[in-house]
Short mmCIF file of C-alpha atoms in Angstrom, two decimals:
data_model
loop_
_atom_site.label_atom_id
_atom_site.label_comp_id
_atom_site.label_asym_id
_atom_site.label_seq_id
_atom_site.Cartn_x
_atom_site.Cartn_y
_atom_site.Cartn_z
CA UNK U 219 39.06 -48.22 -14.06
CA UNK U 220 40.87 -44.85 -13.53
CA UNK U 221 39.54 -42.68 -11.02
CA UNK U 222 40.03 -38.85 -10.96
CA UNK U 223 40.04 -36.48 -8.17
CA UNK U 224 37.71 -34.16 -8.25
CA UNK U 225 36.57 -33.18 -4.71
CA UNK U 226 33.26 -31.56 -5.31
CA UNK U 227 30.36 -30.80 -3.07
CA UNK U 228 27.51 -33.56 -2.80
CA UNK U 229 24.76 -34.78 -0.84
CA UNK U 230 24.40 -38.29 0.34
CA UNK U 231 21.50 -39.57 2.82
CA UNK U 232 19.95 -43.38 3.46
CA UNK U 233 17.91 -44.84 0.96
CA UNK U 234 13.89 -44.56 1.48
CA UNK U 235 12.25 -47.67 2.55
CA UNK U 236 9.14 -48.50 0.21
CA UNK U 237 6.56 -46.19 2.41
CA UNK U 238 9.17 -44.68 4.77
CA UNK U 239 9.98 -41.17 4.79
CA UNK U 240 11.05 -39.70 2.51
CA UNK U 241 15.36 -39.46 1.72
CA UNK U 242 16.99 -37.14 4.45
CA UNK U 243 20.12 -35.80 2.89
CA UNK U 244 23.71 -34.06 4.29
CA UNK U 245 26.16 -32.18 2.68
CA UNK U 246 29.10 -34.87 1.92
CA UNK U 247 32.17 -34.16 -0.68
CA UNK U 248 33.14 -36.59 -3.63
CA UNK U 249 36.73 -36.56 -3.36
CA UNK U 250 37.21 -39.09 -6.73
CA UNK U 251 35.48 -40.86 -8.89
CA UNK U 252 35.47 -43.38 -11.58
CA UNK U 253 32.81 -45.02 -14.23
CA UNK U 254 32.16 -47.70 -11.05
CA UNK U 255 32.43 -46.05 -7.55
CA UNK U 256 33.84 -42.62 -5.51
CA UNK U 257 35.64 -42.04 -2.86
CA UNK U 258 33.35 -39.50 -0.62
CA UNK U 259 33.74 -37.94 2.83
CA UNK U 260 30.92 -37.68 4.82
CA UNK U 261 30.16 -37.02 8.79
CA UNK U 262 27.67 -39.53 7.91
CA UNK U 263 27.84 -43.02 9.92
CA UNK U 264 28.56 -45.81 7.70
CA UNK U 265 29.44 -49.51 8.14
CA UNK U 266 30.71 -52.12 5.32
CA UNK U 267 27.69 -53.07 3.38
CA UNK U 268 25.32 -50.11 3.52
CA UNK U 269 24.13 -48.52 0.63
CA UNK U 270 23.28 -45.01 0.42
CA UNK U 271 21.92 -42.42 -2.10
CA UNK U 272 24.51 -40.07 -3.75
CA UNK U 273 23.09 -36.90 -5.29
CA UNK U 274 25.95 -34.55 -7.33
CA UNK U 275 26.38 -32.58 -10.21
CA UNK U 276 29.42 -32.97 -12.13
CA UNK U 277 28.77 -30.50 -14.52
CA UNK U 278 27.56 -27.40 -14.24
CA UNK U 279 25.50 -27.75 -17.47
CA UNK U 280 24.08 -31.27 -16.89
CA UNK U 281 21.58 -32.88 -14.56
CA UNK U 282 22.80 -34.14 -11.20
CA UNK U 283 23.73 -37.91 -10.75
CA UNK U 284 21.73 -39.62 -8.68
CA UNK U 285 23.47 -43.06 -7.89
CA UNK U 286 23.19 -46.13 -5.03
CA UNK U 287 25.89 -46.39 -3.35
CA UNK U 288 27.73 -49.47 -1.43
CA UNK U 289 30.43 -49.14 1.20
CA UNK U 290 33.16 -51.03 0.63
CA UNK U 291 36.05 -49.62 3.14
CA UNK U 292 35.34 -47.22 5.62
CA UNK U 293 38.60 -44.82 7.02
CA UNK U 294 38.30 -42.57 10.03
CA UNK U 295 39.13 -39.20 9.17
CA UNK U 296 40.00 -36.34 11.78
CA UNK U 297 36.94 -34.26 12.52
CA UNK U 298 34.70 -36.79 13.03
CA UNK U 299 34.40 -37.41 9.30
CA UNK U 300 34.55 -40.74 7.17
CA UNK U 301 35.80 -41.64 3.96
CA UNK U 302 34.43 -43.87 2.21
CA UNK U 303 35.20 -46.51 -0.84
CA UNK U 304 32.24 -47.14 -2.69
CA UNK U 305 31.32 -49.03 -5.63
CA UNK U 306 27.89 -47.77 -7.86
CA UNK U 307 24.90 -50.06 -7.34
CA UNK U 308 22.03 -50.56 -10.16
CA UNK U 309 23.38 -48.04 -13.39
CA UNK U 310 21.96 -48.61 -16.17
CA UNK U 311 23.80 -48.59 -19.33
CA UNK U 312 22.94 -44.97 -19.82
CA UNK U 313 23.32 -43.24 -17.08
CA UNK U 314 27.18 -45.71 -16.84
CA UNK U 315 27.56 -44.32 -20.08
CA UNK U 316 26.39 -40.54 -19.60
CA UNK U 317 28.85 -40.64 -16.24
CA UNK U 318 32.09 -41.98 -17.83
CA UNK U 319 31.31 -38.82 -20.27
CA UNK U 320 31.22 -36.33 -17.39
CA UNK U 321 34.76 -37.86 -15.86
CA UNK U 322 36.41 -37.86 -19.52
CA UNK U 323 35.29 -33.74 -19.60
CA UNK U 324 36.50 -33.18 -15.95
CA UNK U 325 40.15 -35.13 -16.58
CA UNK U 326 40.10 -32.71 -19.88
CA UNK U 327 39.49 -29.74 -17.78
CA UNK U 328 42.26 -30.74 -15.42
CA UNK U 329 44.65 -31.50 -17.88
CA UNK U 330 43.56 -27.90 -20.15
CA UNK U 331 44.40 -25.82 -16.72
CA UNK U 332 47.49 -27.92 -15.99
CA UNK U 333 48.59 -26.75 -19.39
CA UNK U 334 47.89 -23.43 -19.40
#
């Protein structure tokens, strides 16, 4: 699966346990992503394993994605930041399908301005 940079602004916060509070969210930036995971920076604490909610908007005309989250490699970045490799938990078919759409329009975007 190709992955495309896109570094856009998102929010990303701990999933709510069944009657816990509820989500807490921070601002966090999606620096790629791909039909099955992103690459996001986050001041957010993180180990391998955790899952946590990712809330962005791709496209300005189309309703954020809302997507779990697991943390699969975890790199120190200078201002006490993190990146993080993560793969997409629980898509359904849909929503896999309706986000390989929005990546297809970014890379044409890219590749339009590139041209021009």
């Amino acid at each position: 699966r190709q992955s495309i940079s896109v570094n856009i602004e998102a929010r990303c916060g701990r999933r709510p346990s069944k009657g816990g509070n509820p989500k807490a969210f921070f601002p966090c930036q999606v620096l790629d992503i791909s039909a099955g995971g992103a690459r996001v920076l986050s001041r957010n604490v993180y180990v391998e394993g955790d899952r946590f909610q990712l809330e962005t908007e791709l496209l300005p005309d189309e309703r954020p994605f809302s997507v779990v989250c697991q943390v699969l490699r975890v790199i120190p970045r200078r201002g006490f930041k993190y990146e993080y490799g993560c793969r997409f938990e629980g898509l359904s078919e849909q929503e896999q399908q309706r986000l390989l759409r929005a990546v297809f329009t970014i890379q044409r975007k890219i590749l339009q301005a590139q041209r021009e």
